[in-house]
Amino acid sequence: MSKSPDPNLKSAINGYLRRHHAEICRHWFDDIDPGEIGGGVLNLVVHDPIQLRYLQRSCAQQFTEAAQSVTGRLLAIKFVGAEEPPPGSAPSTPMLDSSARAATATLPPIEQTLLSPDYTFETFVVGPCNRLAHAAALAVGDRPGRTYNPFFVHGGVGLGKTHLLQAICQRLLRQRASTVLCYVSCATFADHFHEAVRAGTVADFRGKFRSVDVLVVDDIHFLSKRDQTQEEFFHTFNALYQAGKQLVLSSDAAPSDIPDLENRLVSRFNSGLVVRMERPCFETRVNIVRTKAELHGMAMDDTLGSFIATRVEGNVRELEGALMKIRLMASASGQPIGMDLVRESLRDHAAAPSGESQHSIQDITESVVQFFNVRLTDILGKRRHKSIALPRQVSMYLARRLTRLSLEEIGGYFGGRDHSTVLHAIRTVEIKRQSDEALSRGIATIERALGVEESVATSSPDSSGAGHQLERAG
Ligand code: ADP
Ligand code: MG
C-alpha cells in the first residue's frame, strides 16, 4: 500500500540538507517533489533529466540520510523522472524524459562525463571577458553543425570553458532530445582508445565515436605529445566533420600554442571559430558572486558581493572557493552571512593582504601621492580635475585591495564620498589597468613601494599567469 507523503516533507528534507550537507545544496532542489512512499521507498520526482541523472549519481546518500532523519523511518529513496513509469515496469535509462528516452536507445555506450546541472546557460554570467564565446556557444547549441564548426574555445584555468561546453550539451539535449551527443574529456577519449587497442576493439571504438551528431571534447590540449591518440582523433575529427557533424573543443591554449600538436590538427582546429576566454573583470566577478550565491541558496547583498569580488581577483574557481568557505564558516559558526563573517573567511585568501596592520590607508595614499606627484590635500578634497581624479581612484582601488576597510569607510576617508563613488573608482582602475600599460606598471611600482608581497602584486590581471595570453591578444 503506497501513501502520499506529508506536505511538509519537502521543506523538512531541504532544511536537513542545508544544515548537514550544505555543499550539495542547490536552489533547484526546491523543484524536487516527494512522491509516493511505497514498500519503504520514498520516490523523489525530478522534472529535469539532467538534474535527475546528476542526483542519482551524486546525491543519493545525502537524500537518504535526510529522508530517514526527518521521517524517523528506515526509508530508501529513489529519484524518478516526472514521466517515468512506476518502478518495476521498465528499466530506467539515463536520460529520462519521454522524448529523451528515444535518444538513449541510439546513444552509443560510451562512458561519458557526467553533465552538471550547475553548468547551464542560465547560470553562466556574460561579461566582456566571455561575450563572444558565450554568443558562439549559444549559436552552436541552437544550430549544431551549421554555424561554427569546429567551435574551439580556449583560455586559462577556471575561466568557464567546461561550464560553457556543458551548457551547450544541456541546451542541445533539451531542445532536441534525439541528438546523439558525446561529451568527454580528452583524457577519457584517450583512455577509451587505448583500452580499445588493448582489447582489439578499435573498430567498435571508431563506430561509436564516429556515429555521433555532436562530439564535445574538453581539454583537448591533453593531446599534446600523444602521437597515437592524435592520429586517432584526427580521423575521428575528419569523419565527423565531413558528415556535417558538430565538433566542440576546449583547450588551455590556442591551437597553434598547444605544444607538440601536429600541424594538420592545428589547421583543422583553426578552420572553424576559435575564441579565447579572458579573466573576468570586477563587474563580471560581482555578477558571478551573485549568481553563485543564489545557486547555493546563500543570502548575499551587493556590498558583500563587491567586497568578495575585490578581494578575490583570480579565476572564477577561486571566487567560487571563497564563497564555499564563507558558507562553511557561516554554518559552522551559526552566524549570518554579513561583512564580519566575510572578512574573517577571506582573511587568508591568497589575493588578500597578508597583514592588516601592514598597510594603512594613510600609507597607501602617501605612496600614491608621491608617485603621481600631486598634493595630499587635493586627493582628499573635492577637486574633480582629471589630474587629481586618477590618483584618487588609484588610492581607493589600492585601499580596497590592501586594507580591510569597507567601501563606506574608504569613501569617508576621501572627503566623505559615498560607497558608489568608491565602487566606480575601483571599476575604472580595474578596466584601465588592463589596457593601459603605464598605469599597470605604475600601480605595481606603488605596491612595491608599499612592500606588498609578490602574491598580492601578481594577482592583478595583467601580471598573472594569464599575462602571456593578454600579450598575444595584442
Ligand atoms: P575551466 O574549464 O575553464 O577551467 P570551469 O568551467 O570549470 O573552468 O569553471 C570553474 C568554475 O567557475 C565553475 O564552477 C564555473 O561554473 C564557474 N564559472 C566560470 N565562468 C563562469 C561564468 N561566466 N559564469 C558563472 N560561472 C562561471
Ligand atoms: Mg575545464
Short mmCIF file of C-alpha atoms and ligand atoms in Angstrom, two decimals:
data_model
loop_
_atom_site.label_atom_id
_atom_site.label_comp_id
_atom_site.label_asym_id
_atom_site.label_seq_id
_atom_site.Cartn_x
_atom_site.Cartn_y
_atom_site.Cartn_z
CA MET A 1 0.00 0.00 0.00
CA SER A 2 1.58 3.29 -1.01
CA LYS A 3 0.84 6.52 0.73
CA SER A 4 1.19 10.17 -0.16
CA PRO A 5 3.83 11.96 1.83
CA ASP A 6 3.38 14.64 4.43
CA PRO A 7 3.17 18.03 2.66
CA ASN A 8 5.95 19.36 4.89
CA LEU A 9 8.33 16.60 3.90
CA LYS A 10 9.90 18.58 1.10
CA SER A 11 10.88 21.54 3.22
CA ALA A 12 11.98 19.27 6.04
CA ILE A 13 14.31 17.35 3.73
CA ASN A 14 15.70 20.52 2.21
CA GLY A 15 16.16 22.03 5.64
CA TYR A 16 18.06 18.98 6.79
CA LEU A 17 20.27 19.03 3.72
CA ARG A 18 21.04 22.71 4.19
CA ARG A 19 22.08 22.10 7.77
CA HIS A 20 24.08 18.92 7.25
CA HIS A 21 25.13 18.85 3.61
CA ALA A 22 25.23 22.46 2.52
CA GLU A 23 27.89 21.66 -0.06
CA ILE A 24 25.48 19.71 -2.23
CA CYS A 25 22.50 22.08 -1.92
CA ARG A 26 21.24 23.94 -4.97
CA HIS A 27 18.31 26.27 -5.29
CA TRP A 28 16.65 23.92 -7.78
CA PHE A 29 16.28 21.30 -5.04
CA ASP A 30 13.04 23.19 -4.36
CA ASP A 31 11.70 21.72 -7.60
CA ILE A 32 12.12 18.15 -6.40
CA ASP A 33 8.78 16.76 -5.32
CA PRO A 34 8.41 13.95 -2.84
CA GLY A 35 6.08 11.42 -4.43
CA GLU A 36 4.63 8.24 -3.06
CA ILE A 37 6.06 6.20 -0.26
CA GLY A 38 5.60 2.52 -1.01
CA GLY A 39 7.38 -0.57 0.22
CA GLY A 40 9.70 1.52 2.32
CA VAL A 41 10.78 3.58 -0.69
CA LEU A 42 10.22 7.32 -0.99
CA ASN A 43 10.09 8.47 -4.60
CA LEU A 44 11.55 11.88 -5.27
CA VAL A 45 10.27 13.25 -8.54
CA VAL A 46 12.78 15.25 -10.57
CA HIS A 47 11.45 17.08 -13.58
CA ASP A 48 14.67 17.70 -15.43
CA PRO A 49 16.52 14.69 -16.88
CA ILE A 50 19.99 16.13 -16.41
CA GLN A 51 19.28 17.05 -12.81
CA LEU A 52 17.87 13.58 -12.34
CA ARG A 53 20.95 11.84 -13.61
CA TYR A 54 23.14 14.06 -11.50
CA LEU A 55 21.14 13.40 -8.34
CA GLN A 56 21.15 9.67 -8.94
CA ARG A 57 24.89 9.62 -9.30
CA SER A 58 25.94 12.21 -6.75
CA CYS A 59 23.37 12.84 -4.05
CA ALA A 60 21.54 9.62 -3.22
CA GLN A 61 23.30 9.05 0.06
CA GLN A 62 22.66 12.52 1.45
CA PHE A 63 18.99 12.44 0.47
CA THR A 64 18.58 9.02 2.04
CA GLU A 65 20.04 10.27 5.28
CA ALA A 66 17.79 13.35 5.17
CA ALA A 67 14.65 11.33 4.46
CA GLN A 68 15.42 8.89 7.26
CA SER A 69 16.23 11.60 9.71
CA VAL A 70 13.16 13.76 9.12
CA THR A 71 10.67 10.88 8.93
CA GLY A 72 12.27 8.78 11.63
CA ARG A 73 11.79 5.77 9.36
CA LEU A 74 14.26 3.50 7.69
CA LEU A 75 13.28 4.67 4.21
CA ALA A 76 15.13 4.18 0.98
CA ILE A 77 14.85 6.93 -1.57
CA LYS A 78 14.60 6.77 -5.32
CA PHE A 79 14.95 9.68 -7.70
CA VAL A 80 12.48 9.27 -10.53
CA GLY A 81 11.71 11.30 -13.63
CA ALA A 82 8.39 13.07 -13.88
CA GLU A 83 7.21 10.78 -16.65
CA GLU A 84 8.92 7.65 -15.62
CA PRO A 85 6.70 4.60 -15.44
CA PRO A 86 6.17 3.17 -11.97
CA PRO A 87 9.12 1.21 -10.61
CA GLY A 88 9.43 -2.28 -11.96
CA SER A 89 7.61 -1.72 -15.23
CA ALA A 90 10.67 -0.70 -17.25
CA PRO A 91 14.37 -0.38 -16.70
CA SER A 92 15.39 3.19 -16.07
CA THR A 93 17.52 4.97 -18.62
CA PRO A 94 19.94 7.80 -18.04
CA MET A 95 18.00 10.47 -19.97
CA LEU A 96 14.58 10.24 -18.62
CA ASP A 97 12.01 12.45 -20.19
CA SER A 98 9.96 10.53 -22.70
CA SER A 99 11.41 12.10 -25.81
CA ALA A 100 14.92 11.73 -24.48
CA ARG A 101 14.32 8.07 -23.89
CA ALA A 102 14.13 7.50 -27.62
CA ALA A 103 17.53 9.13 -27.94
CA THR A 104 19.18 6.90 -25.42
CA ALA A 105 18.28 3.87 -27.48
CA THR A 106 20.74 5.08 -30.10
CA LEU A 107 23.20 6.71 -27.72
CA PRO A 108 26.47 4.89 -28.12
CA PRO A 109 27.51 3.25 -24.89
CA ILE A 110 30.48 5.49 -24.35
CA GLU A 111 31.27 6.15 -20.72
CA GLN A 112 30.55 9.87 -20.92
CA THR A 113 31.47 12.55 -18.48
CA LEU A 114 28.54 13.38 -16.21
CA LEU A 115 26.90 16.71 -17.01
CA SER A 116 26.49 19.02 -14.05
CA PRO A 117 23.11 20.76 -13.74
CA ASP A 118 25.07 23.73 -12.39
CA TYR A 119 26.64 24.33 -15.77
CA THR A 120 23.87 25.76 -17.91
CA PHE A 121 23.49 28.95 -19.91
CA GLU A 122 21.08 30.21 -17.25
CA THR A 123 23.84 30.21 -14.66
CA PHE A 124 26.58 31.46 -16.97
CA VAL A 125 27.38 35.12 -16.36
CA VAL A 126 28.20 37.04 -19.50
CA GLY A 127 30.72 39.86 -19.47
CA PRO A 128 33.31 41.42 -21.74
CA CYS A 129 35.66 38.53 -20.92
CA ASN A 130 33.46 35.85 -22.44
CA ARG A 131 30.79 37.58 -24.53
CA LEU A 132 31.97 36.20 -27.83
CA ALA A 133 32.46 32.67 -26.54
CA HIS A 134 29.00 32.77 -24.99
CA ALA A 135 27.31 34.03 -28.16
CA ALA A 136 29.03 31.40 -30.29
CA ALA A 137 28.20 28.66 -27.81
CA LEU A 138 24.53 29.63 -27.90
CA ALA A 139 24.55 29.52 -31.67
CA VAL A 140 26.17 26.09 -31.64
CA GLY A 141 23.62 24.89 -29.09
CA ASP A 142 20.79 26.06 -31.33
CA ARG A 143 22.12 25.01 -34.72
CA PRO A 144 24.74 22.32 -34.33
CA GLY A 145 26.85 21.64 -37.38
CA ARG A 146 25.55 24.67 -39.17
CA THR A 147 27.22 27.71 -37.68
CA TYR A 148 30.67 27.44 -36.22
CA ASN A 149 32.35 24.15 -36.87
CA PRO A 150 34.55 23.25 -35.16
CA PHE A 151 33.95 25.60 -32.27
CA PHE A 152 37.18 25.91 -30.34
CA VAL A 153 37.26 27.79 -27.05
CA HIS A 154 40.43 28.36 -25.08
CA GLY A 155 41.63 30.22 -22.02
CA GLY A 156 43.26 29.87 -18.63
CA VAL A 157 42.16 27.53 -15.91
CA GLY A 158 38.90 28.24 -14.10
CA LEU A 159 37.56 30.70 -16.68
CA GLY A 160 34.42 28.76 -17.56
CA LYS A 161 35.36 26.57 -20.54
CA THR A 162 33.91 23.39 -19.07
CA HIS A 163 30.84 25.30 -17.92
CA LEU A 164 30.27 26.60 -21.43
CA LEU A 165 30.78 23.21 -23.08
CA GLN A 166 28.33 21.57 -20.72
CA ALA A 167 25.85 24.38 -21.26
CA ILE A 168 25.96 23.63 -24.99
CA CYS A 169 25.33 19.94 -24.29
CA GLN A 170 22.40 20.64 -21.99
CA ARG A 171 20.83 23.08 -24.38
CA LEU A 172 21.18 20.62 -27.24
CA LEU A 173 19.63 17.80 -25.25
CA ARG A 174 16.78 19.96 -24.03
CA GLN A 175 15.94 21.37 -27.41
CA ARG A 176 16.46 18.28 -29.45
CA ALA A 177 16.40 15.18 -27.35
CA SER A 178 17.08 13.00 -30.37
CA THR A 179 20.58 14.45 -30.76
CA VAL A 180 23.23 11.80 -30.28
CA LEU A 181 25.73 13.67 -28.21
CA CYS A 182 29.03 12.63 -26.80
CA TYR A 183 30.69 14.75 -24.16
CA VAL A 184 34.05 13.52 -22.90
CA SER A 185 37.26 14.92 -21.60
CA CYS A 186 40.18 14.36 -23.92
CA ALA A 187 41.74 12.11 -21.29
CA THR A 188 38.65 9.91 -21.41
CA PHE A 189 38.83 9.78 -25.19
CA ALA A 190 42.46 8.68 -24.91
CA ASP A 191 41.64 6.08 -22.25
CA HIS A 192 38.86 4.58 -24.36
CA PHE A 193 41.13 4.48 -27.33
CA HIS A 194 43.97 2.71 -25.51
CA GLU A 195 41.54 0.30 -23.96
CA ALA A 196 40.16 -0.50 -27.41
CA VAL A 197 43.66 -1.06 -28.75
CA ARG A 198 44.43 -3.43 -25.88
CA ALA A 199 41.16 -5.28 -26.25
CA GLY A 200 41.33 -5.42 -30.03
CA THR A 201 38.07 -3.49 -30.37
CA VAL A 202 39.26 -0.43 -32.24
CA ALA A 203 36.58 -0.91 -34.89
CA ASP A 204 33.89 -0.66 -32.20
CA PHE A 205 35.56 2.36 -30.72
CA ARG A 206 35.53 4.07 -34.10
CA GLY A 207 31.96 3.04 -34.77
CA LYS A 208 30.85 4.67 -31.53
CA PHE A 209 32.74 7.90 -31.76
CA ARG A 210 32.07 8.41 -35.45
CA SER A 211 28.32 7.89 -35.25
CA VAL A 212 27.50 10.82 -33.00
CA ASP A 213 25.82 14.05 -34.10
CA VAL A 214 27.82 16.21 -31.76
CA LEU A 215 31.22 15.47 -30.26
CA VAL A 216 32.29 17.71 -27.40
CA VAL A 217 35.82 17.17 -26.13
CA ASP A 218 37.03 19.07 -23.10
CA ASP A 219 40.71 19.90 -22.53
CA ILE A 220 41.89 18.91 -25.98
CA HIS A 221 45.40 20.19 -25.11
CA PHE A 222 45.74 16.81 -23.47
CA LEU A 223 46.59 15.56 -26.99
CA SER A 224 49.94 17.29 -26.70
CA LYS A 225 52.74 14.77 -27.26
CA ARG A 226 50.34 11.82 -27.54
CA ASP A 227 51.05 10.77 -31.09
CA GLN A 228 48.80 7.74 -31.35
CA THR A 229 45.81 9.46 -29.83
CA GLN A 230 46.39 12.49 -32.04
CA GLU A 231 46.30 10.28 -35.08
CA GLU A 232 43.09 8.66 -33.93
CA PHE A 233 41.48 11.96 -33.05
CA PHE A 234 42.45 13.38 -36.43
CA HIS A 235 40.50 10.66 -38.20
CA THR A 236 37.56 10.93 -35.81
CA PHE A 237 37.50 14.65 -36.44
CA ASN A 238 37.56 14.24 -40.21
CA ALA A 239 34.88 11.58 -40.27
CA LEU A 240 32.52 13.71 -38.23
CA TYR A 241 33.36 16.95 -39.93
CA GLN A 242 32.82 15.54 -43.38
CA ALA A 243 29.46 14.19 -42.29
CA GLY A 244 28.45 17.69 -41.19
CA LYS A 245 28.53 16.83 -37.50
CA GLN A 246 29.32 19.42 -34.86
CA LEU A 247 32.64 19.43 -33.03
CA VAL A 248 33.20 21.48 -29.91
CA LEU A 249 36.62 21.63 -28.28
CA SER A 250 38.14 23.40 -25.32
CA SER A 251 41.77 23.92 -24.51
CA ASP A 252 44.05 25.84 -22.20
CA ALA A 253 45.81 27.36 -25.21
CA ALA A 254 45.10 28.39 -28.77
CA PRO A 255 45.56 25.59 -31.35
CA SER A 256 48.94 26.81 -32.52
CA ASP A 257 50.15 27.20 -28.95
CA ILE A 258 49.48 23.63 -27.88
CA PRO A 259 52.93 22.08 -27.68
CA ASP A 260 53.64 19.17 -30.00
CA LEU A 261 50.33 19.18 -31.74
CA GLU A 262 50.54 18.02 -35.36
CA ASN A 263 50.13 20.79 -37.89
CA ARG A 264 47.24 19.07 -39.59
CA LEU A 265 45.31 19.13 -36.30
CA VAL A 266 46.23 22.75 -35.69
CA SER A 267 44.86 23.67 -39.08
CA ARG A 268 41.68 21.62 -38.54
CA PHE A 269 41.09 23.34 -35.20
CA ASN A 270 41.70 26.73 -36.73
CA SER A 271 39.33 26.10 -39.60
CA GLY A 272 36.22 26.92 -37.57
CA LEU A 273 35.72 29.54 -34.90
CA VAL A 274 38.46 29.96 -32.30
CA VAL A 275 37.55 32.11 -29.31
CA ARG A 276 39.53 33.00 -26.26
CA MET A 277 38.04 33.49 -22.81
CA GLU A 278 39.60 36.11 -20.57
CA ARG A 279 39.71 36.63 -16.86
CA PRO A 280 36.52 38.28 -15.64
CA CYS A 281 36.62 41.97 -14.80
CA PHE A 282 35.35 43.32 -11.49
CA GLU A 283 31.80 43.85 -12.70
CA THR A 284 31.54 40.32 -14.03
CA ARG A 285 33.01 38.93 -10.82
CA VAL A 286 30.34 40.72 -8.81
CA ASN A 287 27.66 39.19 -11.05
CA ILE A 288 29.21 35.76 -10.75
CA VAL A 289 29.25 36.01 -6.95
CA ARG A 290 25.58 36.96 -7.04
CA THR A 291 24.67 34.09 -9.37
CA LYS A 292 26.67 31.50 -7.46
CA ALA A 293 25.31 32.67 -4.12
CA GLU A 294 21.80 32.28 -5.49
CA LEU A 295 22.58 28.84 -6.85
CA HIS A 296 23.79 27.74 -3.44
CA GLY A 297 20.94 29.44 -1.62
CA MET A 298 23.11 31.99 0.16
CA ALA A 299 21.84 35.43 1.05
CA MET A 300 24.29 37.94 -0.36
CA ASP A 301 23.77 41.64 -0.87
CA ASP A 302 25.66 43.73 -3.41
CA THR A 303 28.01 45.29 -0.89
CA LEU A 304 29.19 41.88 0.23
CA GLY A 305 29.32 40.71 -3.38
CA SER A 306 31.56 43.54 -4.45
CA PHE A 307 33.73 43.12 -1.38
CA ILE A 308 34.35 39.49 -2.31
CA ALA A 309 34.93 40.39 -5.95
CA THR A 310 37.54 42.94 -4.90
CA ARG A 311 39.34 40.58 -2.60
CA VAL A 312 39.29 37.56 -4.84
CA GLU A 313 40.75 38.59 -8.12
CA GLY A 314 41.81 35.27 -9.56
CA ASN A 315 39.79 32.99 -11.76
CA VAL A 316 36.18 32.07 -11.21
CA ARG A 317 37.03 28.85 -9.48
CA GLU A 318 38.80 30.81 -6.76
CA LEU A 319 35.78 33.05 -6.45
CA GLU A 320 33.59 30.03 -6.00
CA GLY A 321 36.04 28.56 -3.49
CA ALA A 322 35.83 31.75 -1.46
CA LEU A 323 32.03 31.60 -1.46
CA MET A 324 32.07 28.00 -0.30
CA LYS A 325 34.40 28.91 2.51
CA ILE A 326 32.07 31.69 3.60
CA ARG A 327 29.16 29.31 3.60
CA LEU A 328 31.08 26.75 5.56
CA MET A 329 32.08 29.31 8.16
CA ALA A 330 28.51 30.57 8.39
CA SER A 331 27.13 27.12 9.00
CA ALA A 332 29.92 26.16 11.39
CA SER A 333 29.59 29.28 13.49
CA GLY A 334 25.84 29.76 13.15
CA GLN A 335 26.47 33.39 12.19
CA PRO A 336 24.52 35.07 9.41
CA ILE A 337 26.49 35.95 6.28
CA GLY A 338 27.50 39.53 6.93
CA MET A 339 30.55 41.68 6.50
CA ASP A 340 32.28 40.43 9.66
CA LEU A 341 31.98 36.84 8.65
CA VAL A 342 33.02 37.51 5.06
CA ARG A 343 36.12 39.40 6.15
CA GLU A 344 37.03 36.69 8.54
CA SER A 345 36.55 34.00 5.89
CA LEU A 346 38.67 35.77 3.32
CA ARG A 347 41.43 36.71 5.69
CA ASP A 348 43.85 34.10 4.46
CA HIS A 349 42.86 34.37 0.87
CA ALA A 350 45.81 34.50 -1.49
CA ALA A 351 44.77 37.78 -3.02
CA ALA A 352 44.07 39.36 0.30
CA PRO A 353 46.58 41.46 2.15
CA SER A 354 48.86 39.43 4.30
CA GLY A 355 48.59 41.50 7.43
CA GLU A 356 46.01 44.05 8.36
CA SER A 357 48.44 46.30 10.10
CA GLN A 358 50.92 46.39 7.27
CA HIS A 359 49.06 48.82 5.05
CA SER A 360 47.15 51.72 6.36
CA ILE A 361 45.07 53.87 4.10
CA GLN A 362 47.38 56.75 5.04
CA ASP A 363 50.46 54.85 3.81
CA ILE A 364 48.73 53.93 0.61
CA THR A 365 47.61 57.45 -0.13
CA GLU A 366 51.04 58.75 0.74
CA SER A 367 52.69 56.43 -1.79
CA VAL A 368 50.16 57.28 -4.47
CA VAL A 369 50.66 60.98 -3.90
CA GLN A 370 54.41 60.59 -4.24
CA PHE A 371 54.14 58.53 -7.35
CA PHE A 372 51.77 60.87 -9.15
CA ASN A 373 53.41 63.93 -7.69
CA VAL A 374 50.18 65.50 -6.50
CA ARG A 375 49.17 67.06 -3.20
CA LEU A 376 47.58 65.06 -0.45
CA THR A 377 45.07 67.79 0.29
CA ASP A 378 43.88 67.71 -3.31
CA ILE A 379 43.32 63.97 -3.22
CA LEU A 380 41.37 64.15 -0.01
CA GLY A 381 39.42 67.21 -1.10
CA LYS A 382 36.61 67.92 -3.51
CA ARG A 383 38.53 68.76 -6.68
CA ARG A 384 37.40 66.81 -9.70
CA HIS A 385 40.17 67.72 -12.10
CA LYS A 386 41.46 64.83 -14.17
CA SER A 387 45.00 65.13 -12.81
CA ILE A 388 43.58 64.51 -9.34
CA ALA A 389 40.82 62.08 -10.23
CA LEU A 390 43.08 59.25 -11.37
CA PRO A 391 45.44 59.31 -8.35
CA ARG A 392 42.39 59.41 -6.11
CA GLN A 393 40.84 56.45 -7.90
CA VAL A 394 44.08 54.52 -7.67
CA SER A 395 44.25 55.26 -3.95
CA MET A 396 40.72 53.97 -3.47
CA TYR A 397 41.49 50.90 -5.53
CA LEU A 398 44.59 50.09 -3.52
CA ALA A 399 42.88 50.88 -0.22
CA ARG A 400 40.24 48.38 -1.13
CA ARG A 401 42.76 45.72 -2.01
CA LEU A 402 45.23 46.25 0.76
CA THR A 403 43.13 47.17 3.76
CA ARG A 404 40.04 45.74 5.32
CA LEU A 405 38.15 48.98 5.09
CA SER A 406 34.64 48.95 3.70
CA LEU A 407 33.60 50.98 0.67
CA GLU A 408 31.90 53.41 3.03
CA GLU A 409 34.99 53.75 5.18
CA ILE A 410 37.19 54.41 2.18
CA GLY A 411 34.70 56.94 0.85
CA GLY A 412 34.71 58.59 4.23
CA TYR A 413 38.48 58.96 4.20
CA PHE A 414 38.43 60.56 0.76
CA GLY A 415 36.39 63.58 1.67
CA GLY A 416 33.13 61.91 2.57
CA ARG A 417 32.40 60.32 -0.77
CA ASP A 418 29.76 57.63 -0.85
CA HIS A 419 30.30 53.96 -1.49
CA SER A 420 29.10 54.05 -5.09
CA THR A 421 31.83 56.57 -5.92
CA VAL A 422 34.40 54.22 -4.44
CA LEU A 423 32.95 51.31 -6.36
CA HIS A 424 33.08 53.32 -9.55
CA ALA A 425 36.72 54.22 -8.87
CA ILE A 426 37.65 50.57 -8.35
CA ARG A 427 35.93 49.54 -11.56
CA THR A 428 37.55 52.32 -13.51
CA VAL A 429 41.03 51.37 -12.36
CA GLU A 430 40.38 47.69 -12.96
CA ILE A 431 39.36 48.33 -16.53
CA LYS A 432 42.06 50.88 -17.25
CA ARG A 433 44.86 48.83 -15.87
CA GLN A 434 44.08 46.03 -18.28
CA SER A 435 44.68 48.17 -21.34
CA ASP A 436 46.93 50.92 -20.00
CA GLU A 437 50.39 49.51 -19.53
CA ALA A 438 51.83 52.63 -18.00
CA LEU A 439 49.13 52.67 -15.35
CA SER A 440 49.59 49.00 -14.68
CA ARG A 441 53.33 49.45 -14.19
CA GLY A 442 52.66 52.48 -12.01
CA ILE A 443 50.40 50.51 -9.72
CA ALA A 444 52.99 47.76 -9.50
CA THR A 445 55.59 50.37 -8.53
CA ILE A 446 53.36 51.79 -5.82
CA GLU A 447 52.69 48.32 -4.50
CA ARG A 448 56.39 47.58 -4.35
CA ALA A 449 56.96 50.84 -2.53
CA LEU A 450 54.37 49.70 -0.01
CA GLY A 451 56.15 46.37 0.30
CA VAL A 452 53.17 44.43 -0.98
CA GLU A 453 54.01 40.79 -1.17
CA GLU A 454 54.52 39.19 -4.54
CA SER A 455 51.39 37.03 -4.27
CA VAL A 456 49.25 40.11 -3.98
CA ALA A 457 51.18 42.11 -6.53
CA THR A 458 50.98 39.38 -9.13
CA SER A 459 47.32 38.68 -8.70
CA SER A 460 46.39 41.52 -10.99
CA PRO A 461 45.06 40.53 -14.40
CA ASP A 462 47.98 41.88 -16.38
CA SER A 463 50.82 40.36 -14.44
CA SER A 464 49.36 36.99 -13.66
CA GLY A 465 49.76 33.63 -15.32
CA ALA A 466 47.27 34.76 -17.92
CA GLY A 467 49.58 37.58 -18.85
CA HIS A 468 51.13 35.87 -21.85
CA GLN A 469 47.68 35.48 -23.29
CA LEU A 470 46.92 39.14 -22.93
CA GLU A 471 50.12 39.92 -24.75
CA ARG A 472 49.20 37.67 -27.58
CA ALA A 473 45.88 39.39 -27.88
CA GLY A 474 47.79 42.48 -28.97
P1 ADP B 1 37.67 25.82 -16.92
O1 ADP B 1 37.06 24.63 -17.57
O2 ADP B 1 37.87 26.95 -17.87
O3 ADP B 1 38.90 25.53 -16.13
P2 ADP B 1 35.24 25.81 -15.37
O4 ADP B 1 34.25 25.82 -16.48
O5 ADP B 1 35.49 24.53 -14.68
O6 ADP B 1 36.63 26.42 -15.89
O7 ADP B 1 34.83 26.95 -14.34
C1 ADP B 1 35.27 26.94 -12.99
C2 ADP B 1 34.13 27.38 -12.12
O8 ADP B 1 33.82 28.73 -12.40
C3 ADP B 1 32.85 26.61 -12.38
O9 ADP B 1 32.19 26.40 -11.17
C4 ADP B 1 32.04 27.52 -13.26
O10 ADP B 1 30.65 27.36 -13.06
C5 ADP B 1 32.48 28.87 -12.80
N1 ADP B 1 32.41 29.88 -13.86
C6 ADP B 1 33.36 30.22 -14.73
N2 ADP B 1 32.95 31.21 -15.55
C7 ADP B 1 31.70 31.49 -15.17
C8 ADP B 1 30.71 32.43 -15.63
N3 ADP B 1 30.97 33.27 -16.64
N4 ADP B 1 29.53 32.44 -15.01
C9 ADP B 1 29.27 31.62 -13.99
N5 ADP B 1 30.14 30.72 -13.50
C10 ADP B 1 31.34 30.65 -14.09
MG MG B 2 37.67 22.65 -17.59
#
